[in-house]
XYZ file of C-alpha atoms in Angstrom:
448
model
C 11.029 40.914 48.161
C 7.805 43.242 47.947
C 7.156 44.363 43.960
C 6.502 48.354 43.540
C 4.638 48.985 40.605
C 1.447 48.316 40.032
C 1.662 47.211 36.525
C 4.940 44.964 37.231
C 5.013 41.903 39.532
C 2.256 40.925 41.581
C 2.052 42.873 45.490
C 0.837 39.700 47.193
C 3.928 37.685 47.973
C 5.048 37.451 44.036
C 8.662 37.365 43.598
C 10.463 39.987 41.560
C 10.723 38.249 38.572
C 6.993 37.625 38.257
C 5.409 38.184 34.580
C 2.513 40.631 34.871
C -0.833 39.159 35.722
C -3.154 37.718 32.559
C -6.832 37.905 33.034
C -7.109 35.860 30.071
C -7.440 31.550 30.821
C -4.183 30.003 30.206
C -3.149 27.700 27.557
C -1.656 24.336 27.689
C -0.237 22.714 24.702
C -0.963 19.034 23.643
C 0.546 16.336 21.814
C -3.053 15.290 20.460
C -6.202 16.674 19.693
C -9.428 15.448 21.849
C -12.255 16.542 23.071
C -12.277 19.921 25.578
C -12.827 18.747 28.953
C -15.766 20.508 30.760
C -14.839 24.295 32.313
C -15.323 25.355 36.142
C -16.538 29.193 36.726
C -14.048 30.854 38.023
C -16.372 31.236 41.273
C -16.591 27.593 41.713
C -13.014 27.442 42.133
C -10.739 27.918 45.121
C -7.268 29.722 45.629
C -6.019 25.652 45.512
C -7.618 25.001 42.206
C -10.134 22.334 43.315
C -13.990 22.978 42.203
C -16.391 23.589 45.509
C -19.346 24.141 42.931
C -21.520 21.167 40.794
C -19.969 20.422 37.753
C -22.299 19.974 35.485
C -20.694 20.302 32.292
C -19.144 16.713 32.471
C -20.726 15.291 30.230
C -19.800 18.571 27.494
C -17.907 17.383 24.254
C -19.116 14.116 24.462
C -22.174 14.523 21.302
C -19.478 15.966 19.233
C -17.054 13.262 19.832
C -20.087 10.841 18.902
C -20.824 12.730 15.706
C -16.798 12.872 14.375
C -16.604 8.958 15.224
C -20.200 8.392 13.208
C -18.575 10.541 10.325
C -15.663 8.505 10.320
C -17.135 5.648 10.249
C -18.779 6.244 7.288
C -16.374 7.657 5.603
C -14.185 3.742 6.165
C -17.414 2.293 5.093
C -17.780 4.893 1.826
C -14.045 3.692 1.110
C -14.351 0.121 1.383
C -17.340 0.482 -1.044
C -16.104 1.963 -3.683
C -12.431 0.244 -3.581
C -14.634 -3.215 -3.286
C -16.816 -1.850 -6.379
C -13.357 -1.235 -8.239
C -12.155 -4.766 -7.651
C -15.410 -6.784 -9.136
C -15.313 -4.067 -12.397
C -11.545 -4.944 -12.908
C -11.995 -8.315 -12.113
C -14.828 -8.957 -14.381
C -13.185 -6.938 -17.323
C -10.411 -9.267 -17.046
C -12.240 -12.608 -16.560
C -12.679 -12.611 -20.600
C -8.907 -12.414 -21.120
C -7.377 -14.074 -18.249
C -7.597 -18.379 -18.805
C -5.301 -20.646 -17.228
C -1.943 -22.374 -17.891
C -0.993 -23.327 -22.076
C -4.956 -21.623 -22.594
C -5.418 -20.831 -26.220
C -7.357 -17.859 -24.844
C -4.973 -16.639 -22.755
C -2.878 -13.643 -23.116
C -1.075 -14.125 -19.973
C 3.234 -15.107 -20.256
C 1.837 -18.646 -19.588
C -0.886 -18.563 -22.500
C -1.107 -19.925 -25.851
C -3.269 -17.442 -27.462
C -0.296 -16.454 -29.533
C 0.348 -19.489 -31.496
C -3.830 -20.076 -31.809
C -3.599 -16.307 -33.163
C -0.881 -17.595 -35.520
C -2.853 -20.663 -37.133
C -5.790 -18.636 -37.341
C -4.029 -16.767 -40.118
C -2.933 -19.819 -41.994
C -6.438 -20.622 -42.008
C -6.813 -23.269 -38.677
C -9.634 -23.078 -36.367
C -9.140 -23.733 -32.834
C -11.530 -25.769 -30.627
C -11.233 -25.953 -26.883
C -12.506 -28.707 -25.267
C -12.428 -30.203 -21.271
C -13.404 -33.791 -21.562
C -12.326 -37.003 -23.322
C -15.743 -37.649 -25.097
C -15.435 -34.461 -26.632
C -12.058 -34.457 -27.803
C -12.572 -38.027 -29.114
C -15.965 -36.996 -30.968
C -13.881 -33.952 -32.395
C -11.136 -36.460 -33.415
C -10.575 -36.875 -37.639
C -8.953 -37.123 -39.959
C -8.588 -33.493 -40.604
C -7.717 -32.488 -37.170
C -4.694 -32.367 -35.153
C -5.918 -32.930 -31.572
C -3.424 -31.480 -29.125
C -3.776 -33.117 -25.090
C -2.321 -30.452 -22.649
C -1.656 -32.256 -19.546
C -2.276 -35.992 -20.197
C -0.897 -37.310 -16.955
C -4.372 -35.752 -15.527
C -6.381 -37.883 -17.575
C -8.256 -41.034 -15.456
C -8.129 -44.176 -16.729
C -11.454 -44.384 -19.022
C -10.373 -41.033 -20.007
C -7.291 -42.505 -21.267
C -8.764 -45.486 -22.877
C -10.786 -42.873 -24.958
C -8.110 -40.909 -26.239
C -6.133 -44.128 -26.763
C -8.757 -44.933 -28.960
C -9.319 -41.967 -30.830
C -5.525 -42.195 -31.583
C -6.562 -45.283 -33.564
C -9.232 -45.058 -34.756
C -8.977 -40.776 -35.732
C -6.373 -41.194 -38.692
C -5.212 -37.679 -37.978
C -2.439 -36.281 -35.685
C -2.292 -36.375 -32.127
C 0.043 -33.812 -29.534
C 0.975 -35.487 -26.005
C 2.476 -32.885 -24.238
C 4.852 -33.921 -21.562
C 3.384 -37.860 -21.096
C 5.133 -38.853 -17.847
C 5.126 -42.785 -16.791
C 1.452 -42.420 -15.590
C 0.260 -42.126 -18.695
C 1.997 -43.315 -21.136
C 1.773 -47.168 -20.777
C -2.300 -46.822 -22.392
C -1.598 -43.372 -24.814
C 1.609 -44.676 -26.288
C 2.854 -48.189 -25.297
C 6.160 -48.999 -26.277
C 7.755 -45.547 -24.957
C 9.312 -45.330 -21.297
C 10.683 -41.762 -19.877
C 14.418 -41.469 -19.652
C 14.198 -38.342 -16.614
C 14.656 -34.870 -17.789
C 16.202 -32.978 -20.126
C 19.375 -31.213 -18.954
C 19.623 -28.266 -21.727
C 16.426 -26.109 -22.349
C 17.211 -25.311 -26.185
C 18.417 -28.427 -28.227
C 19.274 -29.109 -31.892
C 17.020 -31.061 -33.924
C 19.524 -33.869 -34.830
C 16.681 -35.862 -37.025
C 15.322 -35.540 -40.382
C 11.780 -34.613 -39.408
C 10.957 -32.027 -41.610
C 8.948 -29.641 -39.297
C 12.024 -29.931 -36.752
C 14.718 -29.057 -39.203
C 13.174 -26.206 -40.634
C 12.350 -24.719 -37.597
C 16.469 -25.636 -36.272
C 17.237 -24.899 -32.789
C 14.342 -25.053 -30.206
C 12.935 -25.120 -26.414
C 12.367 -28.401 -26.265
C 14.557 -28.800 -23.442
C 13.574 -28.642 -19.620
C 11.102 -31.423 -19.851
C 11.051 -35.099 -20.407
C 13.254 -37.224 -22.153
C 11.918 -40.502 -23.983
C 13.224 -43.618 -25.172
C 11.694 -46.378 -27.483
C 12.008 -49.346 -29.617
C 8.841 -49.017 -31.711
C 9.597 -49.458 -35.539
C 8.877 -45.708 -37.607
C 9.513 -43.753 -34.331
C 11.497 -40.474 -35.317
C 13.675 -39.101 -32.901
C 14.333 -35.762 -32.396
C 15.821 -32.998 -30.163
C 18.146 -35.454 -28.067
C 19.446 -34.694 -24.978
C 21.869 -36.944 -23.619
C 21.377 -39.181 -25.693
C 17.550 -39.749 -25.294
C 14.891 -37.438 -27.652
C 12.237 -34.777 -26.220
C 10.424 -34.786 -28.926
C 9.623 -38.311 -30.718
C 7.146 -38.903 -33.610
C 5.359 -42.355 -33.697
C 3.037 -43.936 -36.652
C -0.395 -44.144 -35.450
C -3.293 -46.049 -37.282
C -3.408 -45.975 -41.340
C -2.732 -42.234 -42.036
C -2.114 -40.107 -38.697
C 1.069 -40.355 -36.109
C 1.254 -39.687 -32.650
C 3.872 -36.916 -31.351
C 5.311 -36.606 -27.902
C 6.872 -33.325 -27.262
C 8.438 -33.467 -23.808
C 8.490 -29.598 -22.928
C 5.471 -27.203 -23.379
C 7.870 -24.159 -23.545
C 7.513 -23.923 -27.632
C 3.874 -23.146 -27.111
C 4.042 -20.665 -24.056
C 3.454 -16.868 -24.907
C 6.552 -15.743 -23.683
C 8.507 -17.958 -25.654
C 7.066 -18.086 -28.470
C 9.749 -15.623 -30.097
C 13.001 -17.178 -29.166
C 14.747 -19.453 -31.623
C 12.636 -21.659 -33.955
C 9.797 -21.993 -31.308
C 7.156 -20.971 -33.202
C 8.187 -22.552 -36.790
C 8.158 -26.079 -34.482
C 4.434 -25.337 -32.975
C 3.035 -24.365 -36.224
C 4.155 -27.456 -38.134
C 3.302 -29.593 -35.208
C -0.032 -28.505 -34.429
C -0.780 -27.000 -38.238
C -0.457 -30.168 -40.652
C -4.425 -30.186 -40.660
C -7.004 -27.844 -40.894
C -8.826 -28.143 -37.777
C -6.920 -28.180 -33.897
C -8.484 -29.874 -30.855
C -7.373 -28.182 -28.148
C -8.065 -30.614 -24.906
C -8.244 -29.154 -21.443
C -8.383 -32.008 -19.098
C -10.769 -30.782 -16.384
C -10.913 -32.123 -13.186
C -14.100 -34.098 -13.921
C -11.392 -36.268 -16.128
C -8.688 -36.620 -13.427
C -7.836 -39.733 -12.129
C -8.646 -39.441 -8.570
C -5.338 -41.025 -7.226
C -3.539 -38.805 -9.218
C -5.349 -35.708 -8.314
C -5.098 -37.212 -4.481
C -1.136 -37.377 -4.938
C -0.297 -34.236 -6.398
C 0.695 -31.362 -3.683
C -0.825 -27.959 -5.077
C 0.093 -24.824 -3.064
C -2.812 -22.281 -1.685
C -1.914 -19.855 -4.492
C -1.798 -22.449 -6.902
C -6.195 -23.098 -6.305
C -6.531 -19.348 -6.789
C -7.944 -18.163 -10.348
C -5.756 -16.697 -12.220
C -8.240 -13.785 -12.604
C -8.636 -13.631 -8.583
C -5.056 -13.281 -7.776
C -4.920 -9.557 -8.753
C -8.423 -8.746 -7.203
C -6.913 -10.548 -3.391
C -3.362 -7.927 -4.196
C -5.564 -4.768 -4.998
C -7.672 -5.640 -1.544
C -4.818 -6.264 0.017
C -3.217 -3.070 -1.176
C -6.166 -1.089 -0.378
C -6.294 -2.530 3.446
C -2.489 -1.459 3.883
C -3.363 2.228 2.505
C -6.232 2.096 5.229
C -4.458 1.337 8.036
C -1.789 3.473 7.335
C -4.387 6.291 6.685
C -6.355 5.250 9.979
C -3.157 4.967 12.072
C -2.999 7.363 15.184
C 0.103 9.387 14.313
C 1.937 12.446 16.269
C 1.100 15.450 14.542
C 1.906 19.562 15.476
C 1.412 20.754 18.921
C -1.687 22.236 19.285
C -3.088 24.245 22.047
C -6.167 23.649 24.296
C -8.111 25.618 27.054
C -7.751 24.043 30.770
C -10.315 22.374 32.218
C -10.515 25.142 34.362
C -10.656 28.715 34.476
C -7.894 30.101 37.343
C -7.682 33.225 38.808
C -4.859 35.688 36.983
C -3.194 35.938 40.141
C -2.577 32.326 40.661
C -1.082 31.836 37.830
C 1.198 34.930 38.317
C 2.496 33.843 41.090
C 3.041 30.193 40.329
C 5.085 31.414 37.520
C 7.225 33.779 38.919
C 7.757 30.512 41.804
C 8.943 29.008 38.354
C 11.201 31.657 37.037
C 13.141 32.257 40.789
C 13.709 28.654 41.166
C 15.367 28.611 37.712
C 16.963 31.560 37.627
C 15.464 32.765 35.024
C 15.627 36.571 34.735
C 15.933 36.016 31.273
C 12.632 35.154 30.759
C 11.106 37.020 33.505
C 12.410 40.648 31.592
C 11.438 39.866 28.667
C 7.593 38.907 29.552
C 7.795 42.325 31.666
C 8.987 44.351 28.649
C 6.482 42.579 26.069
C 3.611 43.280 28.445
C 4.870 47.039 28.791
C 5.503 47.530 24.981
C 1.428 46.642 24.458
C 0.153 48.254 26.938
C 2.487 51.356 25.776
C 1.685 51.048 22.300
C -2.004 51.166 23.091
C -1.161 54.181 24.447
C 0.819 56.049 22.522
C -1.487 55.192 19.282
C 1.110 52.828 17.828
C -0.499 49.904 15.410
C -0.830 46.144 17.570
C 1.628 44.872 15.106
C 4.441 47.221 15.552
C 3.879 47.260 19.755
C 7.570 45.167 19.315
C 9.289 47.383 16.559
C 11.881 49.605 18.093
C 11.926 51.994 15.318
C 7.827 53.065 16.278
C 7.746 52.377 19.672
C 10.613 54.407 20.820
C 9.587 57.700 19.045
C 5.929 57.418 19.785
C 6.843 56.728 23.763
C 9.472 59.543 24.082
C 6.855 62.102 22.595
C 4.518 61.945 25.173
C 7.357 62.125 27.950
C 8.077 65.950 29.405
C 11.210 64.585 31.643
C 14.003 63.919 29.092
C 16.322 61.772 31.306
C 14.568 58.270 30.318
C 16.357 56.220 28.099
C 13.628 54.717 26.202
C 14.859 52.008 24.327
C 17.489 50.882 26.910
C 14.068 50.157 29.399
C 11.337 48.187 26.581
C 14.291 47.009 24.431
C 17.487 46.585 26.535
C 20.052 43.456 27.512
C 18.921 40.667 30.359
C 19.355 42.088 33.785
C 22.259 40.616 36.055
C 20.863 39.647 39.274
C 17.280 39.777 41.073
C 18.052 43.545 42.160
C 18.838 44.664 38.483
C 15.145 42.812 38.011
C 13.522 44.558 40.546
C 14.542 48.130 39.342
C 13.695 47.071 35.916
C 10.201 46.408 36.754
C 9.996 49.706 38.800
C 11.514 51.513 35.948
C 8.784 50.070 33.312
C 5.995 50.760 36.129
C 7.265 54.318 36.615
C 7.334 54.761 32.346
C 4.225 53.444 31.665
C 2.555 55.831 34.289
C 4.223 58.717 33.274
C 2.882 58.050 30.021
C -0.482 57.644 31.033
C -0.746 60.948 32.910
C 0.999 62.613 30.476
C-alpha cells in the first residue's frame, strides 16, 4: 500500500501501519550497564547499516572504564583496611581478658576468674604459674597449690610436684589425675573409668563436702584406693570423684575428678562454689599451676589428637569469624547482580527512515495495528499540541487537547477526540484512513 500524508507513514515503500519517522537516534535497552560503544556519523553509514567511513572512535569509553575500575579498586582496598584495623583494636582489647581453659583470669564460660574473684574477698591471693620449679618454689605451708591438668606434666615435672607434695606441708589440688599420672603424684590410687551422673551427693563426712551438699563432681573420673586416712567422697557407682589423702606431717593431697565446680558457668549451680572455696581456700595463699607445654611430656603431647580449632587462641577465634564475616559481606557487595533496565545509545547513528520502515516491517508481520495507532496518534497529539499552544505535559490529556484543536478548526464536521483519542482500528484499511485522517487534521490546523 502507498501512505498519503506526509506526516503519517513513510512514502517510500513503508507499510500502513508505520509509526512516523524519528530523527532522534534510537534507544536500546540493556540488562547491564557498560561502557558506550564508539558512534558512526550518520554519513559514514549506509542504507544496510554497515560503516564505509574510519572508525576512529574505537578506542572511546575505554579511559573511563580504566578510571571506575582504579576507583573501585581502591575503594576494596580502603575497606579491607579499615575492617583489618577493626580486627587488631578488638583483638588487642580483648587479649587482656580472654586466657585459656580453668584460667583464673579468664572471664570466658570456661574461666575461673570467678572463684579467684571469690577468694580474693575472703582475703586469698592468687598466683599463676606455668612450670613445675615455680609451683614447687611457691609450695608452703600456707598455700594451697592447685595443678590444672596434671596428666600434661613430663616426668621430672612430676617428680617435682611429687616432691613438693612432701616436702610443702600444705594442701595440694589434682584435678582430674588420669592413669598417666597418677602412679608418681599419688601412688596407691588407680582410676575406676568415669563418672556416670554429673551432680552427686557427698556421702562422706568431709566437712568442706557436706556443707557445700550436692555438687558437679560428676562427669569426670572415678577413683579407687586402699591407702589408710583416704576420705571418700562424692561416689558414683560405687567408686569416689573426689578423694582426700594425708600428705606429709600437716598438708593432704585432694583429687577432685571433674573440673566443672571451678568453671565460670557453673559456678552457681548447687553447692559448686561452697566445694571450690573450701577446697582451694583452707590457706591463705593459692598456687595456681598452668602446665605449659615446656612441661609436657613429649609422648603425651605426641599422643593426644588436638583439632585445628583447638591450636587457635582463644582471643584469635573471634578476630578469624569477624574476617570471615567481613569477606562474605564483600563478595556479596562485589557480586555482579541484575539490576533495572537501563537504556543506552546504539553504536550507531541510523537514518530516521530506516528505522521507520523496519518497524512498520515489525508491526505488519504481527498484526499489530494496535500499536501502530497508537504511536500515530501520540506523534499527532505533540505535534498538535505544539501547535495549538497546549503545555508538553498535557499533549495526552483529552480534556486540553480536544478544545484547543477544535478552536483553530473552521470545518465543524471533525470529530476530534474520536481521531487523537479513539478505539484500535479493525483492519489495515481502517489504519490507512486513520493515518490520512490525522495527516489531513494536523494540516488543517497548521494553515489555519
Amino acid at each position: 500500500m502507498q501512505g498519503r500524508s506526509p506526516q503519517g507513514v513513510e512514502r517510500n515503500g513503508a507499510r500502513p501501519s508505520d509509526p512516523p519517522p524519528r530523527s532522534a537516534p534510537e534507544e536500546t535497552p540493556r540488562s547491564t550497564p557498560g561502557p558506550t560503544p564508539p558512534t558512526t556519523r550518520d554519513n559514514d553509514v549506509g542504507s544496510n547499516g554497515t560503516g564505509t567511513g574510519d572508525n576512529g572512535g574505537s578506542n572511546n569509553g575505554k579511559p573511563a572504564a580504566t578510571g571506575n575500575r582504579t576507583r573501585k579498586a581502591r575503594l576494596v582496598l580502603a575497606t579491607a583496611a579499615v575492617l583489618a584495623t577493626g580486627v587488631t583494636i578488638l583483638a588487642a582489647l580483648n587479649s587482656g581478658t580472654r586466657h585459656g581453659y580453668l584460667d583464673p583470669r579468664s572471664a570466658d564460660p570456661f574461666g575461673s576468674r570467678a572463684v579467684a574473684e571469690l577468694l580474693k574477698d575472703r582475703g586469698v591471693t592468687t598466683r599463676v604459674v606455668t612450670t613445675a620449679a615455680e609451683a614447687a618454689e611457691a609450695a608452703g605451708p600456707r598455700t594451697t597449690l592447685l595443678v590444672t591438668d596434671p596428666d600434661r606434666l613430663g616426668s621430672t615435672q612430676r617428680r617435682t610436684i611429687r616432691s613438693a607434695i612432701d616436702l610443702s606441708g600444705g594442701r595440694t589440688v589434682l584435678l582430674a589425675p588420669g592413669g598417666h599420672s597418677l602412679p608418681e603424684l599419688s601412688p596407691g590410687v588407680r582410676t575406676a573409668g568415669a563418672a556416670d551422673a554429673d551432680e552427686l551427693d557427698p556421702a562422706c563426712t568431709l566437712p568442706a563436702a557436706t556443707s557445700a551438699g550436692r555438687a558437679a563432681t560428676g562427669g569426670g573420673l572415678r577413683y579407687t584406693t586402699t591407702l589408710p586416712g583416704a576420705t571418700a567422697c562424692y561416689p558414683s557407682g560405687g567408686h569416689p570423684t573426689l578423694l582426700t589423702l594425708p600428705a606429709g606431717t600437716r598438708g593432704d593431697t585432694v583429687l577432685l575428678g571433674s573440673e566443672t565446680v571451678l568453671l565460670n558457668e557453673s559456678l552457681a549451680e548447687e553447692g559448686n562454689a561452697s566445694l571450690a572455696l573450701q577446697l582451694l581456700g583452707s590457706r591463705p595463699e593459692l598456687v595456681w599451676y598452668m602446665p605449659s607445654l615446656a612441661d609436657s611430656d613429649p609422648d603425651t603431647g605426641a599422643s593426644e589428637d588436638k583439632s585445628l580449632l583447638a591450636l587457635v587462641p582463644d582471643g584469635w577465634s573471634w578476630a578469624l569469624l569477624q574476617l570471615f564475616l567481613a569477606a562474605a559481606v564483600a563478595a556479596l557487595w562485589r557480586a555482579r547482580r541484575l539490576g533495572p533496565l537501563v537504556t543506552e545509545k546504539l553504536p550507531v547513528v541510523i537514518r530516521a527512515s530506516e528505522a521507520t520502515e523496519g518497524r512498520a516491517r515489525l508491526y505488519r508481520k504481527a498484526g499489530a495495528r494496535d500499536r501502530a495507532a497508537t504511536v500515530l496518534r501520540a506523534a499527532t497529539r505533540e505535534r498538535l499540541a505544539a501547535l495549538t499552544g497546549v503545555p508538553h505535559t498535557q499533549a495526552h490529556d483529552p480534556a486540553a487537547l480536544t478544545p484547543a484543536v477544535s478552536a483553530r478548526l473552521t470545518d465543524g464536521t471533525w470529530d476530534v477526540s474520536a481521531l487523537l483519542f479513539g478505539t484500535t482500528p479493525s483492519d489495515d484499511a481502517a489504519l490507512v484512513a486513520l493515518a490520512d485522517h490525522l495527516d489531513a487534521l494536523e494540516r488543517e490546523v497548521r494553515t489555519s
